[in-house]
mmCIF file with all atom_site columns, C-alpha atoms in Angstrom:
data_model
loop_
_atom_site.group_PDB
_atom_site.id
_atom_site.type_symbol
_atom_site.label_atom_id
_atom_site.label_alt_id
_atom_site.label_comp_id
_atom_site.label_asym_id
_atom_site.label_entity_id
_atom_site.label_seq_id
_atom_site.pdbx_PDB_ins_code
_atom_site.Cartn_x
_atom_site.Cartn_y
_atom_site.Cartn_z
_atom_site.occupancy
_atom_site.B_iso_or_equiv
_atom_site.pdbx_formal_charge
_atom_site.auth_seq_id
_atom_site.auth_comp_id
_atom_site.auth_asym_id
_atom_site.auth_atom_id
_atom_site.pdbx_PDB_model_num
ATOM 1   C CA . UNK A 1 1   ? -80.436  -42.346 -30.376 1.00 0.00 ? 1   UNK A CA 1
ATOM 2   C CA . UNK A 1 2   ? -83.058  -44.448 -28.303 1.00 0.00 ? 2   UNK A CA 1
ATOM 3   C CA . UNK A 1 3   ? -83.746  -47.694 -30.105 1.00 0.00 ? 3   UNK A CA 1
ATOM 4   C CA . UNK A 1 4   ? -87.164  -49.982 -28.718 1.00 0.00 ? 4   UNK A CA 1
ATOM 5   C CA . UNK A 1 5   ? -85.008  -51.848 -26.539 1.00 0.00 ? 5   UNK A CA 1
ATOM 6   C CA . UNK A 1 6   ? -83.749  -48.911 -24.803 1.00 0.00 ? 6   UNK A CA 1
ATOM 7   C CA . UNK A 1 7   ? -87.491  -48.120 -23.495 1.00 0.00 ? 7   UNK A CA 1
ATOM 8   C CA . UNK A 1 8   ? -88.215  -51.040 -22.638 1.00 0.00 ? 8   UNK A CA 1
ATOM 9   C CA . UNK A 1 9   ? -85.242  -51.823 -20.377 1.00 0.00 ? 9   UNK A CA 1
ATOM 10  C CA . UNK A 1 10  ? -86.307  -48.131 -19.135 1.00 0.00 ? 10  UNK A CA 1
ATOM 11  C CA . UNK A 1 11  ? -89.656  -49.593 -18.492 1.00 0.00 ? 11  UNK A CA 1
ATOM 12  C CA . UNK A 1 12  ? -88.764  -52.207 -16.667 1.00 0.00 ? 12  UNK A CA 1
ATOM 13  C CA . UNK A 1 13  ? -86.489  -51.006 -13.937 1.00 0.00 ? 13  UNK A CA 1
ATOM 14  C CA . UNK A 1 14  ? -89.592  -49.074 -12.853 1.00 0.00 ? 14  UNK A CA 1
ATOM 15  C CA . UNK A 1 15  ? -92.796  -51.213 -13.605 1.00 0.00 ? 15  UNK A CA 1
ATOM 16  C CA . UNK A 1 16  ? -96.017  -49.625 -13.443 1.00 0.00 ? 16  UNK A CA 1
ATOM 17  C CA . UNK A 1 17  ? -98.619  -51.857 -11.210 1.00 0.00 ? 17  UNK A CA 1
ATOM 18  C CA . UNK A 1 18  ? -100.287 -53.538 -14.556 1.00 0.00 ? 18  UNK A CA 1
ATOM 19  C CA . UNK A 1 19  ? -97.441  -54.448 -15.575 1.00 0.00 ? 19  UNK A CA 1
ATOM 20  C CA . UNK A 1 20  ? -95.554  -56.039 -12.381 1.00 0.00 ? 20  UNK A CA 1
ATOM 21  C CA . UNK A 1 21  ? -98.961  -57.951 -12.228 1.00 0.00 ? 21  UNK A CA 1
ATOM 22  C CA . UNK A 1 22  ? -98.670  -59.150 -15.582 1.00 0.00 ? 22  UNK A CA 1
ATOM 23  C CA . UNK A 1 23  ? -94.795  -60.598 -15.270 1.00 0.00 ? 23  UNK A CA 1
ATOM 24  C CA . UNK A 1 24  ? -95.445  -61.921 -11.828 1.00 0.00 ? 24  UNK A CA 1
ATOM 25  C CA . UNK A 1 25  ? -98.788  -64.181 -13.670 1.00 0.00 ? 25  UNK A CA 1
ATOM 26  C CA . UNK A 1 26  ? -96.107  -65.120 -16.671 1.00 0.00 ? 26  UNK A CA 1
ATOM 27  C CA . UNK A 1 27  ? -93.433  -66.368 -13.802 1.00 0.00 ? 27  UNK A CA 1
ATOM 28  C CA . UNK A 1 28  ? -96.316  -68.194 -12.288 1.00 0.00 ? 28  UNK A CA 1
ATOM 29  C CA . UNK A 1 29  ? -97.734  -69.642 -15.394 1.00 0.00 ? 29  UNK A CA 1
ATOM 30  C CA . UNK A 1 30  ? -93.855  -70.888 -16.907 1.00 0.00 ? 30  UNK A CA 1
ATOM 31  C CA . UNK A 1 31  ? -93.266  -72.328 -13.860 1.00 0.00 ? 31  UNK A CA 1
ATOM 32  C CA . UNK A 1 32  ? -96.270  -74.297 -13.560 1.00 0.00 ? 32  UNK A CA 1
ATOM 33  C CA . UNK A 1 33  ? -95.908  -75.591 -17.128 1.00 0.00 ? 33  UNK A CA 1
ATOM 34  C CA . UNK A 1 34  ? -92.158  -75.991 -17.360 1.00 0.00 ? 34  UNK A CA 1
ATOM 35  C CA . UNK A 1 35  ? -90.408  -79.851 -16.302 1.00 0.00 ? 35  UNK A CA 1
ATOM 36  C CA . UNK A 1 36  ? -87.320  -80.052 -15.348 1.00 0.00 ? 36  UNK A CA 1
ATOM 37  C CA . UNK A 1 37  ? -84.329  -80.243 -17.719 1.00 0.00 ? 37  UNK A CA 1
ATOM 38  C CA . UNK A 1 38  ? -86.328  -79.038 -20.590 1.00 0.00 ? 38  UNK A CA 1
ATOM 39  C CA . UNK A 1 39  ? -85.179  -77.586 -23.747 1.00 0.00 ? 39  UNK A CA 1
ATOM 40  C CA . UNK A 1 40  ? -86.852  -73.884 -23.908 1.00 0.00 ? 40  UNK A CA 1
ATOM 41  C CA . UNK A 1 41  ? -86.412  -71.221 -26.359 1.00 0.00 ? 41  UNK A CA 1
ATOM 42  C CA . UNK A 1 42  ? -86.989  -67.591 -25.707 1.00 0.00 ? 42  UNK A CA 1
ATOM 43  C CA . UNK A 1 43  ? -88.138  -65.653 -29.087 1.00 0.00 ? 43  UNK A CA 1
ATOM 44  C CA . UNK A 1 44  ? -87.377  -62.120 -28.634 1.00 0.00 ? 44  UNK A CA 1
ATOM 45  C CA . UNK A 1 45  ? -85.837  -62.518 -25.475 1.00 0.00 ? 45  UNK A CA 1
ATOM 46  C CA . UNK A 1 46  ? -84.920  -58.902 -25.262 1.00 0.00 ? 46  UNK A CA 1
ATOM 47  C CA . UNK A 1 47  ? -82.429  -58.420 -22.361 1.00 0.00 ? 47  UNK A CA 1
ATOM 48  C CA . UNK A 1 48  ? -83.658  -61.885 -21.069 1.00 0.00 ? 48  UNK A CA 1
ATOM 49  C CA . UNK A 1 49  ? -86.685  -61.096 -18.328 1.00 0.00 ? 49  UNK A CA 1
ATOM 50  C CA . UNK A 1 50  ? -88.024  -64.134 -18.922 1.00 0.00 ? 50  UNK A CA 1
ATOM 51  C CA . UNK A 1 51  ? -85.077  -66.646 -18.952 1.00 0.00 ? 51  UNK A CA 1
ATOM 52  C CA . UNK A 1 52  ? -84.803  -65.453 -15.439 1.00 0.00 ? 52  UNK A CA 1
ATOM 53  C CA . UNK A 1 53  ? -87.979  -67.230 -14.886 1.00 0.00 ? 53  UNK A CA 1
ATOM 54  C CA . UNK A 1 54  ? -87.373  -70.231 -15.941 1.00 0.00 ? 54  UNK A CA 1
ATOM 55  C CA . UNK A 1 55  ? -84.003  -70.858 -14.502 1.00 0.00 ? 55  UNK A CA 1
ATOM 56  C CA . UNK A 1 56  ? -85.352  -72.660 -11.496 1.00 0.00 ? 56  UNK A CA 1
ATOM 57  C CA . UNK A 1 57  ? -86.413  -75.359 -13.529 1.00 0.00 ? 57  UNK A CA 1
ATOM 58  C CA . UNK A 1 58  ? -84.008  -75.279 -16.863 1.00 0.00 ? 58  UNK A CA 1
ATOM 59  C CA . UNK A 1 59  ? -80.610  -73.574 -17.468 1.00 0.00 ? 59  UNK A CA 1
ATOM 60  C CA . UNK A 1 60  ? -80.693  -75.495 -20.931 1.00 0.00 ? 60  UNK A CA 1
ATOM 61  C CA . UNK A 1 61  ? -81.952  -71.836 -22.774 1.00 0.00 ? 61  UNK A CA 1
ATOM 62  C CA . UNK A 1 62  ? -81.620  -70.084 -25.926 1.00 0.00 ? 62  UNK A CA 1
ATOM 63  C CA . UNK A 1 63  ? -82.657  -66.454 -25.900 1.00 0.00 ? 63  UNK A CA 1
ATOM 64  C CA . UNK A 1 64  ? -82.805  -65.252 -29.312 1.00 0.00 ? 64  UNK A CA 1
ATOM 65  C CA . UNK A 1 65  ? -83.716  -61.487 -30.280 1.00 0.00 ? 65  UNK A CA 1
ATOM 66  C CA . UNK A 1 66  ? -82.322  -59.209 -33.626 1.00 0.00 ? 66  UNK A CA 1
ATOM 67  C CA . UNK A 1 67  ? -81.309  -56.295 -31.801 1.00 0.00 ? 67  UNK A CA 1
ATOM 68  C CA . UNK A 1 68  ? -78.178  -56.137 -31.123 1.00 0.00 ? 68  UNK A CA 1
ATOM 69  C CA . UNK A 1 69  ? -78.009  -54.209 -27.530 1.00 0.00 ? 69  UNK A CA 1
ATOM 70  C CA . UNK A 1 70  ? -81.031  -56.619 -26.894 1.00 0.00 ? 70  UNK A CA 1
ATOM 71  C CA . UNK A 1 71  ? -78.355  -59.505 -27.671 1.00 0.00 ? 71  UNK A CA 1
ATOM 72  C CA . UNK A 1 72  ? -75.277  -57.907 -25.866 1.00 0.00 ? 72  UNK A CA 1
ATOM 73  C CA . UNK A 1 73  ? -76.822  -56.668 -23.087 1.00 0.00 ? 73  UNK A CA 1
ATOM 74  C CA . UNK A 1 74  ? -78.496  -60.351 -22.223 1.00 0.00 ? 74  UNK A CA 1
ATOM 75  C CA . UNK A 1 75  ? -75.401  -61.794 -22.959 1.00 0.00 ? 75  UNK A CA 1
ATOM 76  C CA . UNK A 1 76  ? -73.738  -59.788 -20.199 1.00 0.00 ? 76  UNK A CA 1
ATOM 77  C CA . UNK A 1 77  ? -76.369  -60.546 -17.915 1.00 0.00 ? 77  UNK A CA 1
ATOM 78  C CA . UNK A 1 78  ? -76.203  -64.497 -18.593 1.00 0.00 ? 78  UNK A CA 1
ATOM 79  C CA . UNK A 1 79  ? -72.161  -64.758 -18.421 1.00 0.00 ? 79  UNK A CA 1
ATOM 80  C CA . UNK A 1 80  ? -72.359  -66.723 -14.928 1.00 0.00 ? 80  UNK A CA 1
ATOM 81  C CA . UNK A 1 81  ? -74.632  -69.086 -16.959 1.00 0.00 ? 81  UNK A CA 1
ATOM 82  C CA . UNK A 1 82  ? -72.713  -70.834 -19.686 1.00 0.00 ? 82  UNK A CA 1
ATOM 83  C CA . UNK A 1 83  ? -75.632  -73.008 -20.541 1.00 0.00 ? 83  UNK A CA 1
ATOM 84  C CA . UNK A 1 84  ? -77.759  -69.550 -21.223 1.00 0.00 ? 84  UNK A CA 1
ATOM 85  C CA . UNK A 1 85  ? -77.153  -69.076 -25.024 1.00 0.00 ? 85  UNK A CA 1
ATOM 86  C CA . UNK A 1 86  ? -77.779  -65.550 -26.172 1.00 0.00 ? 86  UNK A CA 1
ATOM 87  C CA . UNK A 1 87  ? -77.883  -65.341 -30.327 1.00 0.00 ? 87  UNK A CA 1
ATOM 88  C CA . UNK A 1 88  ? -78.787  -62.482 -32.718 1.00 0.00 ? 88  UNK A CA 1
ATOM 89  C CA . UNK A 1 89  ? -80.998  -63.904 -35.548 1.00 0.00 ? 89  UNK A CA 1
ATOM 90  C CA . UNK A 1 90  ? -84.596  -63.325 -37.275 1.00 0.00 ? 90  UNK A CA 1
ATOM 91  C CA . UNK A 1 91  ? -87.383  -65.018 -35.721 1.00 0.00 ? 91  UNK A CA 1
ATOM 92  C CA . UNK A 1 92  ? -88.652  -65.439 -39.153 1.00 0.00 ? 92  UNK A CA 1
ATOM 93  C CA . UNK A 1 93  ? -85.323  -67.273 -40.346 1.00 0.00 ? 93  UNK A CA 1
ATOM 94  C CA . UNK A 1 94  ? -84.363  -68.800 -37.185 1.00 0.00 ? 94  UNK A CA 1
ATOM 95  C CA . UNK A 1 95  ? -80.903  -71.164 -37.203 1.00 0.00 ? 95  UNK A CA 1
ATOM 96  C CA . UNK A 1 96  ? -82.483  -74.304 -35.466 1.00 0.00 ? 96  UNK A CA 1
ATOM 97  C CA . UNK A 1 97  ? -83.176  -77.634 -37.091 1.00 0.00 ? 97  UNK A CA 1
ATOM 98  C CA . UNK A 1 98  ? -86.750  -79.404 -36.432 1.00 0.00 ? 98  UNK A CA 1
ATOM 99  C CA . UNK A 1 99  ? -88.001  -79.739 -33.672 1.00 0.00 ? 99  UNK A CA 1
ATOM 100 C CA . UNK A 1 100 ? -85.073  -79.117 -31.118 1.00 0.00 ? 100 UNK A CA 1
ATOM 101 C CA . UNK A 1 101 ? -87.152  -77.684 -28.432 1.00 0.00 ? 101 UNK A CA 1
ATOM 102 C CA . UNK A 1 102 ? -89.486  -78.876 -25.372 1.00 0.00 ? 102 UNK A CA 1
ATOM 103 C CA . UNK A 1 103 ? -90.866  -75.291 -24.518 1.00 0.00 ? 103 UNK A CA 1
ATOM 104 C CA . UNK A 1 104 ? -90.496  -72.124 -27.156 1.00 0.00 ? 104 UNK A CA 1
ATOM 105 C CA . UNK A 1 105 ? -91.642  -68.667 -25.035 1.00 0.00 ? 105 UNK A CA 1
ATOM 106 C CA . UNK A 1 106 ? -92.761  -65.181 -26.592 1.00 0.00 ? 106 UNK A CA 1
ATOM 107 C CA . UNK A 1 107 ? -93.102  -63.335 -23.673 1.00 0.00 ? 107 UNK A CA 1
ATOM 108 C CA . UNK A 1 108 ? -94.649  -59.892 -24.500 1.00 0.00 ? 108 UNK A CA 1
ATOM 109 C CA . UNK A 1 109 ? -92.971  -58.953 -28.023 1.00 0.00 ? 109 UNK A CA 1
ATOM 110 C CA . UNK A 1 110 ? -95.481  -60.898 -29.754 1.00 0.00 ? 110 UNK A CA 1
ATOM 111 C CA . UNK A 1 111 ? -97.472  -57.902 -30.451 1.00 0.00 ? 111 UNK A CA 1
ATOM 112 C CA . UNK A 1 112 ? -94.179  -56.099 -32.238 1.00 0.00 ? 112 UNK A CA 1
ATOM 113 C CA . UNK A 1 113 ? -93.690  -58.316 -35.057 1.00 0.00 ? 113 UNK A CA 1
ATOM 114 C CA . UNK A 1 114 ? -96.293  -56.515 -37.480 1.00 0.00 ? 114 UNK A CA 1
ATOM 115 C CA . UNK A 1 115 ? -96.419  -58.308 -40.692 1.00 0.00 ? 115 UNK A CA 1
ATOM 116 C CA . UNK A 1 116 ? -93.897  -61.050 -39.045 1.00 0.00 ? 116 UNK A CA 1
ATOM 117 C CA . UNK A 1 117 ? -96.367  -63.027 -37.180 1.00 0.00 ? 117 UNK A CA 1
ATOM 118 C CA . UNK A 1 118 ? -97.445  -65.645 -39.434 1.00 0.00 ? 118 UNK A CA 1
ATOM 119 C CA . UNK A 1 119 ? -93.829  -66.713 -40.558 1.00 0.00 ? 119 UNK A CA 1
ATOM 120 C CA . UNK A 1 120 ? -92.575  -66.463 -37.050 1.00 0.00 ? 120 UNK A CA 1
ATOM 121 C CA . UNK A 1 121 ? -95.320  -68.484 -35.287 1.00 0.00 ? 121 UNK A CA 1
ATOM 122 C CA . UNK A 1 122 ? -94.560  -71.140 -38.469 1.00 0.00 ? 122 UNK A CA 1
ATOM 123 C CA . UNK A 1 123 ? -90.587  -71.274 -36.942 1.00 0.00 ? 123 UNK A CA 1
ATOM 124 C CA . UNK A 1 124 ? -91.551  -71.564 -33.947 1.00 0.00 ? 124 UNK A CA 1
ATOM 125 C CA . UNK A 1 125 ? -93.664  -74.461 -34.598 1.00 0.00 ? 125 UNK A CA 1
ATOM 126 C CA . UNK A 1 126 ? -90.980  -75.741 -37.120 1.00 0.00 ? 126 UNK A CA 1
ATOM 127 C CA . UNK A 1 127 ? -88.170  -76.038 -34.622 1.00 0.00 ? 127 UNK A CA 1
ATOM 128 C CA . UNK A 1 128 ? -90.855  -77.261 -31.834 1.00 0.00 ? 128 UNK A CA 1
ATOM 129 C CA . UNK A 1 129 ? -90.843  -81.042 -30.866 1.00 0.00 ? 129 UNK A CA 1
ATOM 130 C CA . UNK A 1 130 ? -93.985  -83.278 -31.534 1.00 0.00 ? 130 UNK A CA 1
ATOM 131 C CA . UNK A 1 131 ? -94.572  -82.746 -27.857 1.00 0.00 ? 131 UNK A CA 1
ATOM 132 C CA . UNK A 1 132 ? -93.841  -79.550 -26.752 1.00 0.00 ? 132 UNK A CA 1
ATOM 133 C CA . UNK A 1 133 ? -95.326  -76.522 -25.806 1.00 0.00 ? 133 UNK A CA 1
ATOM 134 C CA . UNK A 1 134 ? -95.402  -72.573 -26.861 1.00 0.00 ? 134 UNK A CA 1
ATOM 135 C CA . UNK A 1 135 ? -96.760  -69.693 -24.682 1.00 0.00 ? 135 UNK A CA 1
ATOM 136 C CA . UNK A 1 136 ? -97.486  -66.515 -25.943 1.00 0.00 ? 136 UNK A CA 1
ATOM 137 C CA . UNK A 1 137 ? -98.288  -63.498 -23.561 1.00 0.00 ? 137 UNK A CA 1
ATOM 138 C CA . UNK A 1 138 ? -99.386  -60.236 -25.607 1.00 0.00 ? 138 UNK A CA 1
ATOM 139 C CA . UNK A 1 139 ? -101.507 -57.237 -24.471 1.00 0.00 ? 139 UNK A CA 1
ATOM 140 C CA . UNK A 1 140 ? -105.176 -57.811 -23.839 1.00 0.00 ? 140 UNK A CA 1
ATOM 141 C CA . UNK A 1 141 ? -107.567 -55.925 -25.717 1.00 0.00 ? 141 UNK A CA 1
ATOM 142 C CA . UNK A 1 142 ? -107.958 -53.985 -22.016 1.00 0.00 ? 142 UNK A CA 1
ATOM 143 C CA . UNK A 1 143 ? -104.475 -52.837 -21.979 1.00 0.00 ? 143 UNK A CA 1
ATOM 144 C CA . UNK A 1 144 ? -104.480 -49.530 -24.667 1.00 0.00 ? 144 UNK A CA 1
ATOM 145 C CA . UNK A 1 145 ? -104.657 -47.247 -21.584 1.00 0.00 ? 145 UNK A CA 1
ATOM 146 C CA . UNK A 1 146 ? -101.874 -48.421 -19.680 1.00 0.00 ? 146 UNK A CA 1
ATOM 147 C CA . UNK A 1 147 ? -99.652  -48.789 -22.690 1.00 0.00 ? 147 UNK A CA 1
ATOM 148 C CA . UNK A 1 148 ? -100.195 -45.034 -23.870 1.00 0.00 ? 148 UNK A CA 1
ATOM 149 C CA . UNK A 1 149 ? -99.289  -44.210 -20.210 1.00 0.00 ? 149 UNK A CA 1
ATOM 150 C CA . UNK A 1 150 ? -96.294  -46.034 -19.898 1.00 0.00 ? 150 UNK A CA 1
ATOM 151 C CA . UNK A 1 151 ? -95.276  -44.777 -23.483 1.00 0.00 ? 151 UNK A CA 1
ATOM 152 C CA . UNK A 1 152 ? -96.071  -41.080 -22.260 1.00 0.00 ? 152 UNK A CA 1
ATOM 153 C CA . UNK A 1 153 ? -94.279  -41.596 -19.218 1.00 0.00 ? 153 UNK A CA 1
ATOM 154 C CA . UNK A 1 154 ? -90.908  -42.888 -21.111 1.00 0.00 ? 154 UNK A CA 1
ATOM 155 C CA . UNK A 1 155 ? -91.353  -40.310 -23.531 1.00 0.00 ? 155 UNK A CA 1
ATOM 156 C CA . UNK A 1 156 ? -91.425  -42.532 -26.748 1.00 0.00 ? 156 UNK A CA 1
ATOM 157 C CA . UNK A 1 157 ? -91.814  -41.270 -30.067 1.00 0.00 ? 157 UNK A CA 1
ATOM 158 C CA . UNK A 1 158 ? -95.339  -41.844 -31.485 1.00 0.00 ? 158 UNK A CA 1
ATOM 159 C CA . UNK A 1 159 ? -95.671  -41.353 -35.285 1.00 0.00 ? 159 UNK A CA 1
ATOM 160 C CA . UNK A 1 160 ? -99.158  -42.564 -35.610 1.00 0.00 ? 160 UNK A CA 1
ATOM 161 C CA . UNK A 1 161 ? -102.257 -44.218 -33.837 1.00 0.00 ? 161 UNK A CA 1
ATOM 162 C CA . UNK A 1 162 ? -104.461 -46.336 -36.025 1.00 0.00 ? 162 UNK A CA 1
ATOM 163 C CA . UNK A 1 163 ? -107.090 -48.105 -33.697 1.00 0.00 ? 163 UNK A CA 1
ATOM 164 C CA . UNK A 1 164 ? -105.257 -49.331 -30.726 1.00 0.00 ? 164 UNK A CA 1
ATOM 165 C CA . UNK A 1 165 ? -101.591 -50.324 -32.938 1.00 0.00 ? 165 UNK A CA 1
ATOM 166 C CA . UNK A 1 166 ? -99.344  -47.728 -31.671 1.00 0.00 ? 166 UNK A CA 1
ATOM 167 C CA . UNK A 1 167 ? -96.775  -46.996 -34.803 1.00 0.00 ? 167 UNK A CA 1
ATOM 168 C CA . UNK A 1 168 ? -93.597  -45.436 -32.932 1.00 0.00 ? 168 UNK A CA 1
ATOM 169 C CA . UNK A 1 169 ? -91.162  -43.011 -35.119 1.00 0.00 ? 169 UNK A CA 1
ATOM 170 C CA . UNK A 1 170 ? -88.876  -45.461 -37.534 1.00 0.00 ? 170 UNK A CA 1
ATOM 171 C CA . UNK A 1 171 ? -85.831  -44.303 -35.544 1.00 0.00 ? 171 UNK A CA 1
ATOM 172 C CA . UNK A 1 172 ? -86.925  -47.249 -32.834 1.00 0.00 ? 172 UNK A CA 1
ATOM 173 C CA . UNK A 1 173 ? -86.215  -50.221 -34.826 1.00 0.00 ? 173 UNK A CA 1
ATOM 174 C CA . UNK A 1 174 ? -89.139  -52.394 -33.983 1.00 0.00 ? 174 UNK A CA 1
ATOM 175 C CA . UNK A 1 175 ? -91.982  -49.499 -34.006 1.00 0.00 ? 175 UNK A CA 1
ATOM 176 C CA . UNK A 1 176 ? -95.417  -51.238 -33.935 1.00 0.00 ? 176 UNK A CA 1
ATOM 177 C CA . UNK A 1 177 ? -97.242  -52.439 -30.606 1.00 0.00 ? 177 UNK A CA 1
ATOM 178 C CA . UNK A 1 178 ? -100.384 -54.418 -30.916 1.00 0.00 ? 178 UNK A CA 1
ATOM 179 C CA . UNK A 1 179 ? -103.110 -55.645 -28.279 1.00 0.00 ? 179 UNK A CA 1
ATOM 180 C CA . UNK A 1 180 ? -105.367 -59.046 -29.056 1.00 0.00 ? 180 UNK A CA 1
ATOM 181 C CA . UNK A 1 181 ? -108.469 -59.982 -28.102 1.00 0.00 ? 181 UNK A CA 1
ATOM 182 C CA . UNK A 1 182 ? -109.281 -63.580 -27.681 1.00 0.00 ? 182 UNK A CA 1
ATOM 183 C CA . UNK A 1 183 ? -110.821 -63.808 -30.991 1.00 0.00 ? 183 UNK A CA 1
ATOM 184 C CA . UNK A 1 184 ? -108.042 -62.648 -32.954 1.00 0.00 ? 184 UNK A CA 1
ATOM 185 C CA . UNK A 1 185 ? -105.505 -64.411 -31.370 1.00 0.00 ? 185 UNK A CA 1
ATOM 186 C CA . UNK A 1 186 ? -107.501 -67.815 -31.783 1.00 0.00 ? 186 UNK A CA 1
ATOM 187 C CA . UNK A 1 187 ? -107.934 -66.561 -35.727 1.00 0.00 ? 187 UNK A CA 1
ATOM 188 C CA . UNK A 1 188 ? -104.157 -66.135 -35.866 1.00 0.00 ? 188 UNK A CA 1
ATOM 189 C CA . UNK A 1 189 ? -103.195 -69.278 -34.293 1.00 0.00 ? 189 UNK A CA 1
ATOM 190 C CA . UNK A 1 190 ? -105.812 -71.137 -36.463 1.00 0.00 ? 190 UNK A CA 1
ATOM 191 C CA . UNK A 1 191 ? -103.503 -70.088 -39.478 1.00 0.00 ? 191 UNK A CA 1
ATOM 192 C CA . UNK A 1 192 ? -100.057 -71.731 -39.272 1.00 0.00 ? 192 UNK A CA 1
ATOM 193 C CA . UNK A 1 193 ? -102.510 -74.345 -37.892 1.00 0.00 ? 193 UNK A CA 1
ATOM 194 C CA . UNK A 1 194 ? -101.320 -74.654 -33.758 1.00 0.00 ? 194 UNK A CA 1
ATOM 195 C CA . UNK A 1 195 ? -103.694 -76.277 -31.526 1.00 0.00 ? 195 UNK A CA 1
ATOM 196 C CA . UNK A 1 196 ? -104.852 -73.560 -28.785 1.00 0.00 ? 196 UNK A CA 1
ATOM 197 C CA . UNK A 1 197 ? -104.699 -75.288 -25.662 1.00 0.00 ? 197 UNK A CA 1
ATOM 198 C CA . UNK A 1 198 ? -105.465 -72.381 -23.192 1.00 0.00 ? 198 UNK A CA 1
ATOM 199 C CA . UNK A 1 199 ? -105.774 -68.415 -23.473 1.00 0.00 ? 199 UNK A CA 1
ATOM 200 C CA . UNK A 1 200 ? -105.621 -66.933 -20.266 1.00 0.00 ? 200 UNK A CA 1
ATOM 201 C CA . UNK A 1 201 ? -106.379 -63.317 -19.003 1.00 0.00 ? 201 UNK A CA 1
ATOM 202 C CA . UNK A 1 202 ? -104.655 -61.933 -16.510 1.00 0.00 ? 202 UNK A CA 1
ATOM 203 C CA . UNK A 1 203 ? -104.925 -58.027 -16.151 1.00 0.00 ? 203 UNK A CA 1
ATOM 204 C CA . UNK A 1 204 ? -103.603 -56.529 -19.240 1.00 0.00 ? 204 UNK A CA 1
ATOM 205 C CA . UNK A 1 205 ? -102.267 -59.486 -20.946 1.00 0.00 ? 205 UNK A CA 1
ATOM 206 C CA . UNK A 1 206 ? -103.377 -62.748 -22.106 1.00 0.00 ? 206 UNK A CA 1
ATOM 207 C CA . UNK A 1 207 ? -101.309 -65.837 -21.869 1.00 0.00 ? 207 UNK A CA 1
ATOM 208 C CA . UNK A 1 208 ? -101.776 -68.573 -24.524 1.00 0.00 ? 208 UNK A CA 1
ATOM 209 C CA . UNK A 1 209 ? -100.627 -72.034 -24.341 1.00 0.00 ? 209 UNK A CA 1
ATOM 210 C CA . UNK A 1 210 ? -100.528 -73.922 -28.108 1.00 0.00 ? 210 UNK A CA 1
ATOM 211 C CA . UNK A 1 211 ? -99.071  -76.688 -29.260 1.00 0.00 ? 211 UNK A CA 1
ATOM 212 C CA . UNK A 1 212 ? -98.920  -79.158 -32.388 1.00 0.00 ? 212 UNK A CA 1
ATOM 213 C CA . UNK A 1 213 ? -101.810 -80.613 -34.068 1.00 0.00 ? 213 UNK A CA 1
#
């Protein structure tokens, strides 16, 4: 049976337009932000799209997701790397002590945590040094169209639509997808009290840059 991870990877070996746009901006964006050597952590790294980003500038990189073909299958891709460390463990429980990162990434799964965000964005600050950085990239509140088509096009099971949060069938494993406007991101942020450097659009994402007060 198809878990979330196993459209996804679909997803990705066959990009619509919106989407390639939307990676290539994150690639751009990490690598503008990133310094050499740095300490980054990948929250819900999935099969590890991201980490590929930022090994031009860092091979010192945790990827952590709770699947576990998410966790396997980035672990297979990462073998050549044996600085690349791929763990399975919750985001809202994660096994890090304070502040043990430069840069902590959530790279489009953001919007799948549901009733998660709060606690998660509070780990992610917890295990965060004084100085570093986080960047979130979630679905714009322009991108409902282009996520029903991809969904459509991958066949994914769609239990319910309320607004623009897509509930998938339980059977997924992770089975909501949110979009954001500015507004409520800011409002979400402003919670576990994160300083909101930047929030960037770029097509059907934004990209948000926070950091410690």
């Amino acid at each position: 049976m198809k878990k979330n991870i196993d459209y996804w990877e679909e997803a990705l070996k066959d990009s619509p337009q919106s989407y390639k746009k939307w990676f290539k901006e994150e690639k751009k964006y990490l690598c503008k932000i990133i310094t050499l050597g740095s300490r980054v952590l990948d929250v819900g790294c999935g099969n590890g799209r991201s980490i590929f980003d930022v090994l031009p500038m860092t091979q010192n990189v945790v990827g952590l997701d709770h699947d576990e073909k998410a966790v396997l299958d980035a672990r297979k891709i990462f073998s050549k790397y044996p600085s690349v460390k791929i763990i399975k463990a919750e985001a809202t429980a994660m096994p890090f002590d304070e502040g043990v990162f430069d840069l902590v990434i959530c790279m489009g799964t953001f919007g799948n945590f549901a009733d998660g965000k709060i606690p998660i964005l509070r780990e992610m600050s917890r295990v965060l040094s004084g100085t570093g950085k986080i960047v979130v990239s979630v679905y714009s509140e322009d991108a409902f169209d282009e996520r029903m088509k991809l969904y459509r096009s991958l066949g994914t099971k769609i239990k319910e639509i309320r607004g623009t949060t897509v509930i998938f069938d339980e059977s997924l494993g992770d089975n909501i997808s949110e979009q954001f406007s500015e507004k409520e991101l800011r409002d979400i942020f402003s919670k576990v009290d994160l300083r909101v450097d930047n929030v960037t659009k770029v097509g059907i994402g934004y990209i948000c840059l926070l950091g410690k007060r």
